[in-house]
Short mmCIF file of C-alpha atoms and ligand atoms in Angstrom, two decimals:
data_model
loop_
_atom_site.label_atom_id
_atom_site.label_comp_id
_atom_site.label_asym_id
_atom_site.label_seq_id
_atom_site.Cartn_x
_atom_site.Cartn_y
_atom_site.Cartn_z
CA MET V 1 0.20 -0.09 -0.07
CA SER V 2 1.61 2.86 -1.16
CA HIS V 3 -0.96 5.88 -0.61
CA CYS V 4 -2.36 5.83 3.01
CA ALA V 5 -5.09 8.49 4.03
CA ILE V 6 -5.37 9.02 7.70
CA VAL V 7 -9.04 11.01 7.91
CA GLY V 8 -11.50 11.70 10.53
CA ILE V 9 -14.71 9.85 10.48
CA ASN V 10 -16.79 11.95 12.86
CA TRP V 11 -16.58 15.52 14.05
CA GLY V 12 -12.45 15.72 14.11
CA ASP V 13 -10.05 15.13 17.48
CA GLU V 14 -10.73 11.30 17.15
CA GLY V 15 -6.82 10.91 17.28
CA LYS V 16 -5.42 11.29 13.93
CA GLY V 17 -2.27 12.85 15.23
CA ARG V 18 -1.78 10.13 16.90
CA MET V 19 -2.37 7.67 14.51
CA VAL V 20 -0.11 9.52 11.99
CA ASP V 21 2.55 9.64 14.27
CA LEU V 22 2.45 5.78 14.99
CA LEU V 23 2.11 4.73 10.95
CA THR V 24 4.69 7.34 9.76
CA SER V 25 7.19 4.58 10.69
CA GLU V 26 6.18 2.94 7.31
CA TYR V 27 5.87 5.79 5.22
CA ASP V 28 8.52 8.39 3.33
CA ILE V 29 6.52 11.34 2.99
CA VAL V 30 3.65 12.93 5.03
CA ILE V 31 1.30 15.42 3.60
CA ARG V 32 -1.20 18.26 5.52
CA CYS V 33 -3.65 18.46 2.36
CA GLN V 34 -6.25 20.80 3.76
CA GLY V 35 -7.21 22.89 6.65
CA GLY V 36 -4.76 24.99 8.76
CA GLY V 37 -3.87 26.28 11.98
CA ASN V 38 -7.31 25.41 13.46
CA ALA V 39 -6.39 21.78 13.64
CA GLY V 40 -5.05 20.42 17.08
CA HIS V 41 -3.59 17.08 16.36
CA THR V 42 -2.07 15.98 19.58
CA VAL V 43 0.89 13.56 19.59
CA ILE V 44 2.78 12.01 22.51
CA ASN V 45 6.03 10.39 22.09
CA GLU V 46 9.82 9.87 23.17
CA LYS V 47 10.34 13.60 22.20
CA GLY V 48 7.41 15.23 24.29
CA LYS V 49 3.82 16.08 24.30
CA PHE V 50 2.66 18.13 21.29
CA ALA V 51 -0.48 19.84 20.04
CA LEU V 52 0.11 20.31 16.30
CA HIS V 53 -1.69 22.53 14.02
CA LEU V 54 -0.26 23.04 10.89
CA LEU V 55 2.82 21.02 11.09
CA PRO V 56 1.99 17.42 9.60
CA SER V 57 2.43 15.06 12.39
CA GLY V 58 5.53 13.04 10.53
CA ILE V 59 7.78 15.91 11.79
CA PHE V 60 9.21 13.93 14.38
CA ARG V 61 10.47 10.96 12.46
CA GLU V 62 14.08 10.88 11.20
CA GLY V 63 14.10 10.79 7.43
CA VAL V 64 10.31 11.38 6.80
CA VAL V 65 9.92 14.38 4.16
CA ASN V 66 6.65 16.28 5.45
CA ILE V 67 4.64 18.44 3.17
CA LEU V 68 2.24 21.23 3.69
CA GLY V 69 0.19 20.63 0.45
CA ASN V 70 -1.42 23.27 -1.85
CA GLY V 71 -5.01 22.43 -0.27
CA VAL V 72 -3.85 24.20 3.39
CA ALA V 73 -4.54 27.36 4.57
CA LEU V 74 -0.86 28.52 4.97
CA ASP V 75 -0.75 30.72 7.74
CA LEU V 76 3.04 32.01 7.84
CA GLU V 77 3.01 33.65 11.13
CA ASN V 78 1.35 30.63 13.61
CA LEU V 79 3.46 28.58 11.29
CA TRP V 80 6.78 30.02 12.21
CA ILE V 81 5.58 29.97 15.89
CA GLU V 82 4.83 26.31 15.96
CA MET V 83 7.97 25.78 14.36
CA GLU V 84 9.97 27.55 16.78
CA ASP V 85 8.01 25.76 19.80
CA VAL V 86 8.82 22.46 18.45
CA ARG V 87 12.13 22.79 17.68
CA SER V 88 12.84 24.00 21.19
CA LYS V 89 11.54 20.66 22.49
CA GLY V 90 14.70 19.22 20.25
CA VAL V 91 12.81 18.80 16.91
CA ALA V 92 14.99 19.25 13.89
CA ILE V 93 12.86 21.16 11.37
CA THR V 94 14.76 21.92 8.03
CA PRO V 95 14.03 22.77 4.24
CA GLU V 96 14.88 18.83 4.24
CA ASN V 97 12.29 17.62 6.31
CA LEU V 98 9.99 20.35 5.54
CA LYS V 99 8.38 21.48 2.15
CA ILE V 100 6.04 23.94 1.85
CA SER V 101 3.92 23.75 -1.54
CA ASP V 102 4.59 26.84 -4.02
CA ARG V 103 0.94 26.49 -4.79
CA ALA V 104 -0.35 26.80 -1.19
CA SER V 105 -2.32 29.87 -0.60
CA LEU V 106 -1.48 32.29 1.89
CA LEU V 107 -4.00 33.05 4.87
CA LEU V 108 -3.05 36.70 5.71
CA PRO V 109 -3.46 38.87 9.03
CA TRP V 110 -6.96 40.15 8.04
CA HIS V 111 -8.53 36.69 7.63
CA ARG V 112 -7.96 36.23 11.21
CA GLN V 113 -9.23 39.67 11.86
CA LEU V 114 -12.52 39.11 9.74
CA ASP V 115 -12.97 35.82 11.40
CA GLY V 116 -13.38 37.37 14.78
CA LEU V 117 -15.49 40.42 13.30
CA GLU V 118 -17.93 38.33 11.58
CA GLU V 119 -18.29 35.76 14.54
CA ALA V 120 -18.90 38.94 16.90
CA ARG V 121 -21.40 40.23 14.13
CA LEU V 122 -23.43 36.84 14.19
CA ALA V 123 -23.35 37.00 18.24
CA ASP V 124 -25.78 34.12 19.68
CA LYS V 125 -25.94 32.68 15.70
CA LYS V 126 -22.20 32.12 15.89
CA TYR V 127 -20.67 28.86 14.01
CA GLY V 128 -18.24 28.38 16.78
CA SER V 129 -15.16 29.52 14.52
CA THR V 130 -11.78 28.88 16.27
CA LYS V 131 -10.99 32.39 14.65
CA GLN V 132 -8.14 31.30 13.07
CA GLY V 133 -9.24 32.74 9.47
CA ILE V 134 -10.25 29.56 7.88
CA ALA V 135 -13.69 30.26 6.66
CA PRO V 136 -12.53 33.91 5.40
CA PHE V 137 -9.20 32.25 3.97
CA TYR V 138 -10.89 29.96 1.80
CA SER V 139 -13.35 32.38 0.69
CA ASP V 140 -10.72 34.67 -0.95
CA LYS V 141 -8.90 31.69 -2.10
CA TYR V 142 -12.10 30.65 -4.22
CA GLN V 143 -12.42 34.36 -5.26
CA LYS V 144 -8.76 34.31 -6.32
CA LYS V 145 -7.92 36.97 -3.96
CA THR V 146 -5.18 35.84 -2.11
CA ILE V 147 -1.25 34.95 -2.82
CA MET V 148 0.14 31.93 -3.49
CA ALA V 149 3.43 30.75 -1.57
CA GLY V 150 5.70 30.54 -4.68
CA GLU V 151 4.90 34.33 -5.06
CA LEU V 152 7.34 35.31 -2.15
CA LEU V 153 10.30 33.90 -4.44
CA HIS V 154 9.30 36.84 -6.90
CA PRO V 155 9.25 39.81 -4.63
CA ALA V 156 8.42 42.53 -7.41
CA HIS V 157 5.16 40.68 -8.76
CA LEU V 158 4.24 40.10 -4.81
CA LYS V 159 4.03 43.45 -4.32
CA GLU V 160 2.16 44.55 -7.08
CA HIS V 161 -0.39 41.86 -6.25
CA MET V 162 -0.39 42.98 -2.66
CA ALA V 163 -1.37 46.32 -3.27
CA ASP V 164 -4.22 45.63 -5.51
CA LEU V 165 -5.48 42.97 -2.79
CA LEU V 166 -4.97 45.64 0.00
CA GLU V 167 -7.43 48.27 -2.00
CA TRP V 168 -10.01 45.58 -2.60
CA LYS V 169 -9.76 44.18 0.79
CA ASN V 170 -9.62 47.32 2.99
CA LEU V 171 -13.15 48.03 1.12
CA THR V 172 -14.53 45.20 3.14
CA LEU V 173 -12.53 46.01 6.24
CA THR V 174 -13.57 49.49 6.75
CA SER V 175 -17.10 49.96 4.95
CA VAL V 176 -18.73 46.44 6.13
CA TYR V 177 -17.38 46.04 9.40
CA GLY V 178 -16.10 49.70 10.33
CA ALA V 179 -12.48 48.25 11.04
CA GLU V 180 -9.14 49.90 10.50
CA ALA V 181 -7.62 49.68 7.07
CA VAL V 182 -4.40 47.55 6.68
CA THR V 183 -1.46 49.66 5.05
CA MET V 184 1.37 48.29 2.51
CA GLU V 185 3.53 49.31 5.30
CA GLU V 186 2.03 46.68 7.78
CA MET V 187 1.98 44.07 5.36
CA LYS V 188 5.70 44.67 3.83
CA ASN V 189 6.83 44.26 7.65
CA TRP V 190 4.55 41.09 8.15
CA PHE V 191 6.36 39.39 4.99
CA ALA V 192 9.88 40.76 6.14
CA ASP V 193 9.01 39.05 9.63
CA TYR V 194 7.38 35.67 8.36
CA GLY V 195 7.85 35.42 4.75
CA GLU V 196 11.49 35.77 4.84
CA LYS V 197 11.84 33.08 7.28
CA LEU V 198 9.48 30.94 5.50
CA LYS V 199 11.22 31.40 2.03
CA PRO V 200 13.65 28.66 2.19
CA PHE V 201 10.89 25.83 2.80
CA ILE V 202 9.08 26.87 -0.40
CA CYS V 203 9.31 24.83 -3.47
CA ASP V 204 7.27 23.02 -6.38
CA THR V 205 6.55 20.11 -4.29
CA GLY V 206 4.00 18.67 -7.09
CA LYS V 207 7.36 18.32 -9.14
CA TYR V 208 8.74 16.73 -6.11
CA LEU V 209 5.91 14.45 -5.12
CA HIS V 210 5.72 13.28 -8.66
CA GLU V 211 9.27 12.04 -8.80
CA ALA V 212 9.07 10.86 -5.42
CA VAL V 213 5.98 8.48 -6.50
CA LYS V 214 7.96 7.43 -9.55
CA ASN V 215 10.52 6.18 -7.45
CA GLY V 216 8.12 4.10 -5.22
CA LYS V 217 8.07 6.25 -2.25
CA LYS V 218 5.24 5.76 0.19
CA VAL V 219 3.14 8.70 1.17
CA LEU V 220 0.63 9.40 3.91
CA TYR V 221 -1.90 11.81 3.93
CA GLU V 222 -2.84 13.57 7.31
CA ALA V 223 -6.77 14.83 7.05
CA GLN V 224 -7.76 17.80 9.63
CA LEU V 225 -11.42 17.30 11.24
CA GLY V 226 -13.71 14.84 9.78
CA ALA V 227 -16.15 13.90 7.40
CA LEU V 228 -18.86 15.14 9.28
CA ARG V 229 -17.24 18.47 9.15
CA ASP V 230 -16.45 18.64 5.46
CA VAL V 231 -17.75 21.54 3.42
CA ASP V 232 -19.89 19.19 0.64
CA TYR V 233 -20.68 16.38 2.94
CA GLY V 234 -20.90 17.58 6.57
CA ILE V 235 -23.50 19.44 8.56
CA TYR V 236 -23.40 22.53 6.66
CA PRO V 237 -23.18 25.44 7.74
CA TYR V 238 -21.72 23.84 10.88
CA VAL V 239 -18.48 22.44 8.69
CA THR V 240 -15.11 23.95 8.00
CA SER V 241 -14.47 25.62 4.54
CA SER V 242 -12.43 22.69 3.12
CA ASN V 243 -12.90 19.07 2.17
CA THR V 244 -11.85 16.64 4.94
CA ILE V 245 -12.63 13.45 2.94
CA ALA V 246 -10.11 11.00 1.61
CA ALA V 247 -10.90 11.55 -2.00
CA TYR V 248 -9.71 15.14 -2.11
CA ALA V 249 -6.62 14.40 -0.07
CA PRO V 250 -4.22 13.60 -3.39
CA VAL V 251 -5.71 16.86 -4.64
CA GLY V 252 -4.41 19.11 -1.75
CA ALA V 253 -1.45 17.06 -1.42
CA GLY V 254 -0.20 18.15 -4.85
CA ILE V 255 -0.71 14.72 -6.73
CA PRO V 256 -4.12 14.88 -7.93
CA GLY V 257 -3.98 11.75 -10.15
CA VAL V 258 -3.38 9.57 -7.30
CA ARG V 259 -5.88 7.57 -5.26
CA ALA V 260 -5.31 6.58 -1.61
CA ASP V 261 -5.41 2.77 -1.73
CA LYS V 262 -5.75 2.67 1.91
CA VAL V 263 -7.89 4.86 4.19
CA ILE V 264 -7.62 4.57 7.74
CA GLY V 265 -10.80 6.25 9.33
CA VAL V 266 -10.22 7.40 12.88
CA VAL V 267 -13.07 6.79 15.39
CA LYS V 268 -13.40 7.77 18.84
CA ALA V 269 -15.06 5.07 21.23
CA TYR V 270 -17.48 7.86 22.18
CA SER V 271 -18.58 11.44 20.54
CA THR V 272 -17.07 14.62 20.72
CA CYS V 273 -17.72 17.92 19.05
CA VAL V 274 -16.39 21.10 19.34
CA GLY V 275 -18.03 24.30 18.40
CA GLU V 276 -21.61 24.40 17.19
CA GLY V 277 -24.35 22.55 15.38
CA PRO V 278 -26.47 19.45 15.72
CA PHE V 279 -24.99 16.92 17.66
CA VAL V 280 -27.76 14.04 18.40
CA ALA V 281 -26.16 11.87 20.98
CA GLU V 282 -25.10 14.53 23.15
CA TRP V 283 -25.12 14.30 26.71
CA PHE V 284 -25.60 17.20 29.37
CA GLY V 285 -24.88 17.61 33.10
CA GLU V 286 -23.38 15.14 35.46
CA GLU V 287 -22.84 12.41 32.81
CA ALA V 288 -21.52 14.39 30.27
CA GLU V 289 -18.66 16.08 32.82
CA LYS V 290 -17.69 12.75 33.70
CA LEU V 291 -17.12 11.49 30.63
CA ARG V 292 -15.32 14.75 29.80
CA GLN V 293 -12.99 14.46 32.69
CA ALA V 294 -12.39 10.81 31.74
CA GLY V 295 -11.15 11.57 28.16
CA GLY V 296 -9.69 14.99 28.74
CA GLU V 297 -12.27 16.44 26.23
CA TYR V 298 -10.85 19.85 26.25
CA GLY V 299 -9.69 21.27 22.49
CA ALA V 300 -6.14 21.09 21.51
CA LYS V 301 -6.31 24.66 19.74
CA THR V 302 -8.61 26.35 21.78
CA GLY V 303 -8.86 24.74 25.28
CA ARG V 304 -12.67 24.76 24.85
CA PRO V 305 -14.68 22.17 26.87
CA ARG V 306 -15.61 19.62 24.17
CA ARG V 307 -19.46 18.41 23.68
CA VAL V 308 -19.49 14.77 24.52
CA GLY V 309 -21.98 11.52 24.29
CA PRO V 310 -22.02 7.71 23.39
CA ILE V 311 -20.80 6.75 20.07
CA ASP V 312 -23.06 7.60 17.16
CA ILE V 313 -23.71 4.95 14.94
CA PRO V 314 -25.86 6.57 12.20
CA ALA V 315 -23.28 9.54 12.06
CA THR V 316 -20.22 7.27 12.00
CA ARG V 317 -21.68 4.66 9.35
CA TYR V 318 -22.19 8.04 7.28
CA GLY V 319 -18.66 9.06 7.90
CA VAL V 320 -17.26 5.62 6.80
CA GLN V 321 -19.31 5.95 3.46
CA CYS V 322 -18.05 9.40 2.77
CA GLN V 323 -14.84 8.24 3.36
CA ASN V 324 -14.66 4.91 1.86
CA ALA V 325 -12.78 3.66 4.77
CA THR V 326 -10.99 0.32 4.18
CA ASP V 327 -9.68 0.24 7.98
CA ILE V 328 -10.79 1.84 10.88
CA ALA V 329 -8.46 3.20 13.66
CA LEU V 330 -10.85 2.84 17.02
CA THR V 331 -9.33 5.30 19.60
CA LYS V 332 -9.82 6.16 23.40
CA LEU V 333 -11.31 2.83 24.10
CA ASP V 334 -9.62 2.93 27.75
CA VAL V 335 -11.83 6.21 28.49
CA LEU V 336 -14.85 3.95 28.83
CA SER V 337 -13.33 1.72 31.39
CA TYR V 338 -14.99 3.65 34.37
CA MET V 339 -18.68 3.04 33.01
CA ASP V 340 -20.86 -0.15 34.21
CA GLU V 341 -22.72 0.16 31.05
CA ILE V 342 -21.10 1.44 27.70
CA PRO V 343 -23.98 3.51 25.83
CA ILE V 344 -24.45 3.43 22.08
CA CYS V 345 -26.75 5.64 19.71
CA ALA V 346 -27.92 2.97 17.71
CA ARG V 347 -30.40 4.54 15.56
CA TYR V 348 -32.24 7.81 15.22
CA GLU V 349 -35.88 8.63 15.82
CA LEU V 350 -37.52 11.25 13.54
CA ASP V 351 -41.03 12.47 13.69
CA GLY V 352 -41.45 9.04 15.58
CA LYS V 353 -39.90 6.81 13.43
CA GLU V 354 -36.78 5.10 13.66
CA THR V 355 -34.12 5.44 11.16
CA ASP V 356 -30.70 4.36 10.48
CA ASP V 357 -29.81 7.26 8.10
CA PHE V 358 -27.84 10.23 9.12
CA VAL V 359 -30.34 12.36 7.76
CA PHE V 360 -30.23 15.82 6.04
CA PRO V 361 -28.37 18.52 8.13
CA VAL V 362 -31.52 20.43 8.84
CA LEU V 363 -33.50 17.43 10.08
CA LEU V 364 -30.65 16.58 12.60
CA GLN V 365 -31.93 18.98 15.02
CA ASP V 366 -35.19 17.06 15.57
CA CYS V 367 -33.53 13.71 15.69
CA ARG V 368 -33.49 11.99 19.03
CA PRO V 369 -30.99 9.09 19.75
CA VAL V 370 -32.27 5.60 20.39
CA LEU V 371 -29.66 4.09 22.85
CA LYS V 372 -28.67 0.58 23.82
CA THR V 373 -26.01 -0.19 26.11
CA MET V 374 -23.70 -3.05 26.54
CA PRO V 375 -22.06 -4.43 29.51
CA GLY V 376 -18.91 -2.60 30.50
CA TRP V 377 -15.42 -4.10 31.32
CA LYS V 378 -14.81 -2.08 34.69
CA CYS V 379 -10.77 -2.30 34.66
CA ASP V 380 -7.82 -0.53 33.36
CA ILE V 381 -7.09 -1.84 29.69
CA SER V 382 -4.60 0.57 29.01
CA GLY V 383 -1.85 -1.80 29.24
CA CYS V 384 -3.33 -4.28 26.83
CA ARG V 385 -1.30 -4.79 23.53
CA SER V 386 -3.00 -8.02 21.84
CA TRP V 387 -6.67 -8.52 21.03
CA GLU V 388 -6.73 -11.53 23.38
CA GLU V 389 -5.57 -9.26 26.19
CA LEU V 390 -8.62 -7.09 26.15
CA PRO V 391 -11.71 -8.37 28.38
CA GLU V 392 -14.65 -10.10 26.54
CA SER V 393 -17.05 -7.07 27.01
CA ALA V 394 -14.49 -4.61 25.45
CA ARG V 395 -13.99 -7.00 22.25
CA ASN V 396 -17.61 -7.48 22.10
CA TYR V 397 -18.08 -3.71 22.16
CA VAL V 398 -15.50 -3.27 19.65
CA LEU V 399 -17.11 -5.99 17.35
CA TYR V 400 -20.65 -4.39 17.60
CA ILE V 401 -19.20 -0.93 16.03
CA GLU V 402 -17.51 -3.15 13.37
CA GLU V 403 -20.66 -4.78 12.43
CA ALA V 404 -22.67 -1.67 12.60
CA ILE V 405 -20.70 0.33 10.80
CA GLY V 406 -19.51 -2.05 8.18
CA CYS V 407 -15.63 -1.49 8.30
CA HIS V 408 -13.03 -3.52 9.76
CA ILE V 409 -11.55 -2.05 13.18
CA THR V 410 -7.62 -2.82 12.37
CA TYR V 411 -6.56 -0.81 15.30
CA VAL V 412 -7.74 -0.24 18.65
CA SER V 413 -6.02 2.60 20.66
CA VAL V 414 -6.25 2.38 24.54
CA GLY V 415 -3.59 5.12 25.23
CA ALA V 416 -2.57 8.13 23.84
CA GLU V 417 1.10 7.24 23.95
CA ARG V 418 2.65 5.83 20.50
CA ASP V 419 2.91 2.39 21.71
CA ALA V 420 -0.47 1.96 23.20
CA TYR V 421 -2.55 0.27 20.70
CA ILE V 422 -3.63 -3.19 19.71
CA GLU V 423 -3.20 -4.14 15.82
CA ARG V 424 -5.94 -6.84 14.72
P1 LIG Y 1 -7.09 14.77 16.66
O1 LIG Y 1 -7.51 16.17 16.10
O2 LIG Y 1 -7.86 13.58 15.42
O3 LIG Y 1 -5.41 14.64 16.01
O4 LIG Y 1 -7.20 14.73 17.70
P2 LIG Y 1 -6.78 15.45 19.04
O5 LIG Y 1 -5.13 15.23 19.28
O6 LIG Y 1 -7.44 16.68 18.87
O7 LIG Y 1 -7.77 14.72 20.34
C1 LIG Y 1 -7.59 13.45 20.45
C2 LIG Y 1 -6.91 13.36 22.01
O8 LIG Y 1 -6.99 11.97 22.53
C3 LIG Y 1 -5.11 13.61 22.32
O9 LIG Y 1 -5.50 14.46 23.46
C4 LIG Y 1 -4.76 12.37 22.52
O10 LIG Y 1 -3.43 12.53 23.01
C5 LIG Y 1 -5.55 11.68 23.08
N1 LIG Y 1 -5.66 10.19 22.56
C6 LIG Y 1 -5.70 9.64 21.27
N2 LIG Y 1 -5.62 8.45 21.52
C7 LIG Y 1 -6.00 7.99 22.52
C8 LIG Y 1 -6.21 6.82 23.37
O11 LIG Y 1 -6.43 5.70 22.76
N3 LIG Y 1 -6.50 6.84 24.88
C9 LIG Y 1 -6.32 7.98 25.41
N4 LIG Y 1 -6.86 7.84 26.57
N5 LIG Y 1 -6.26 9.14 24.92
C10 LIG Y 1 -5.81 9.49 23.44
MG1 LIG Y 2 -8.02 17.91 17.21
#
């Protein structure tokens, strides 16, 4: 298997970073294909604990080349800050092991500013944005109103392009939101601060990848968020502004002709969701707080408490279908060890009728979870390293999910550390 995509099946935070860090040992290249600094991929390995936002999670493995593909929202400022932080913990980041696509578009300071201004305007109707500028960035990208990273290598052209963009963007900033206009001087300083530092990493990664694939290199695609946040297939408008699905991964990576031959869908053993939007299986009160505490469910990027609930089978089955997953990595099974009985949202009830379908987004708010329970195991499973070692009721829970979502669960993760998993 030369092309493997690691993708989220649900609302994000399933443990993709943890799985990428584990599986990079088998790959030569790791590529972030979409999304931006709003990601929070937690990795715990011998180098320490990291919450990666833009850097691919293969950055810790010697010999692995990490690429930020053309599909990402390239926030030079936050990327540089993140690089400095990761480097300070003894991880080498050089143009040898990190390459930035010259076709990646730049998330500019005003995208972050506009994200905040728009969420403030929406007030209680807000989408729950991480305010990293992702939505304004992608709208500008598709309006052809931002800059490609490769333009940094052509300063005269960049200056002219920037002046045109400023004139246009200041109309929105000042007239629509009543904010201060951005000056050319400010942008010049911003590019001098961050553009210059990152210039050595920018190259034609499409060409590099074409050669690498021809020479038999193995590629891992690291997606951000999950299928239910995909702009086309998710719970619109409570989605992110890019495609989180595996089919998009090679497009955003820089090798559009390729199709991933292995798609590992990451599923959490229960449901979590950050931000707004319908969340059928949601728990509230003490029950929710207990699960949140047990799973440490606070956003890696924002620190926001995550909404929690039992695993949602209709949503997960739909996510598996959108991702066309060949394998599942089921994470955080250890978190459920405190429960006497394991709750499952097996189906939805809509208008008095039960359904297996993940229904059209606007109908989700009227769905009620149809719950079932399975016996718990009530013991610490974080030391288990083989399928046989898992208590029978834990195995039965895994097998139930496998059957219900129709995809083989190849990995069961029982801890956040690299080696805390079972392969079956
Ligand atoms: P991502 O955005 O999909 O990469 O996931 P996050 O890193 O945002 O959230 C997953 C969280 O669960 C992180 O804090 C991980 O360290 C942690 N984690 C991952 N797998 C496991 C597991 O099997 N057990 C436990 N207890 N924690 C895990
Ligand atoms: Mg995350």
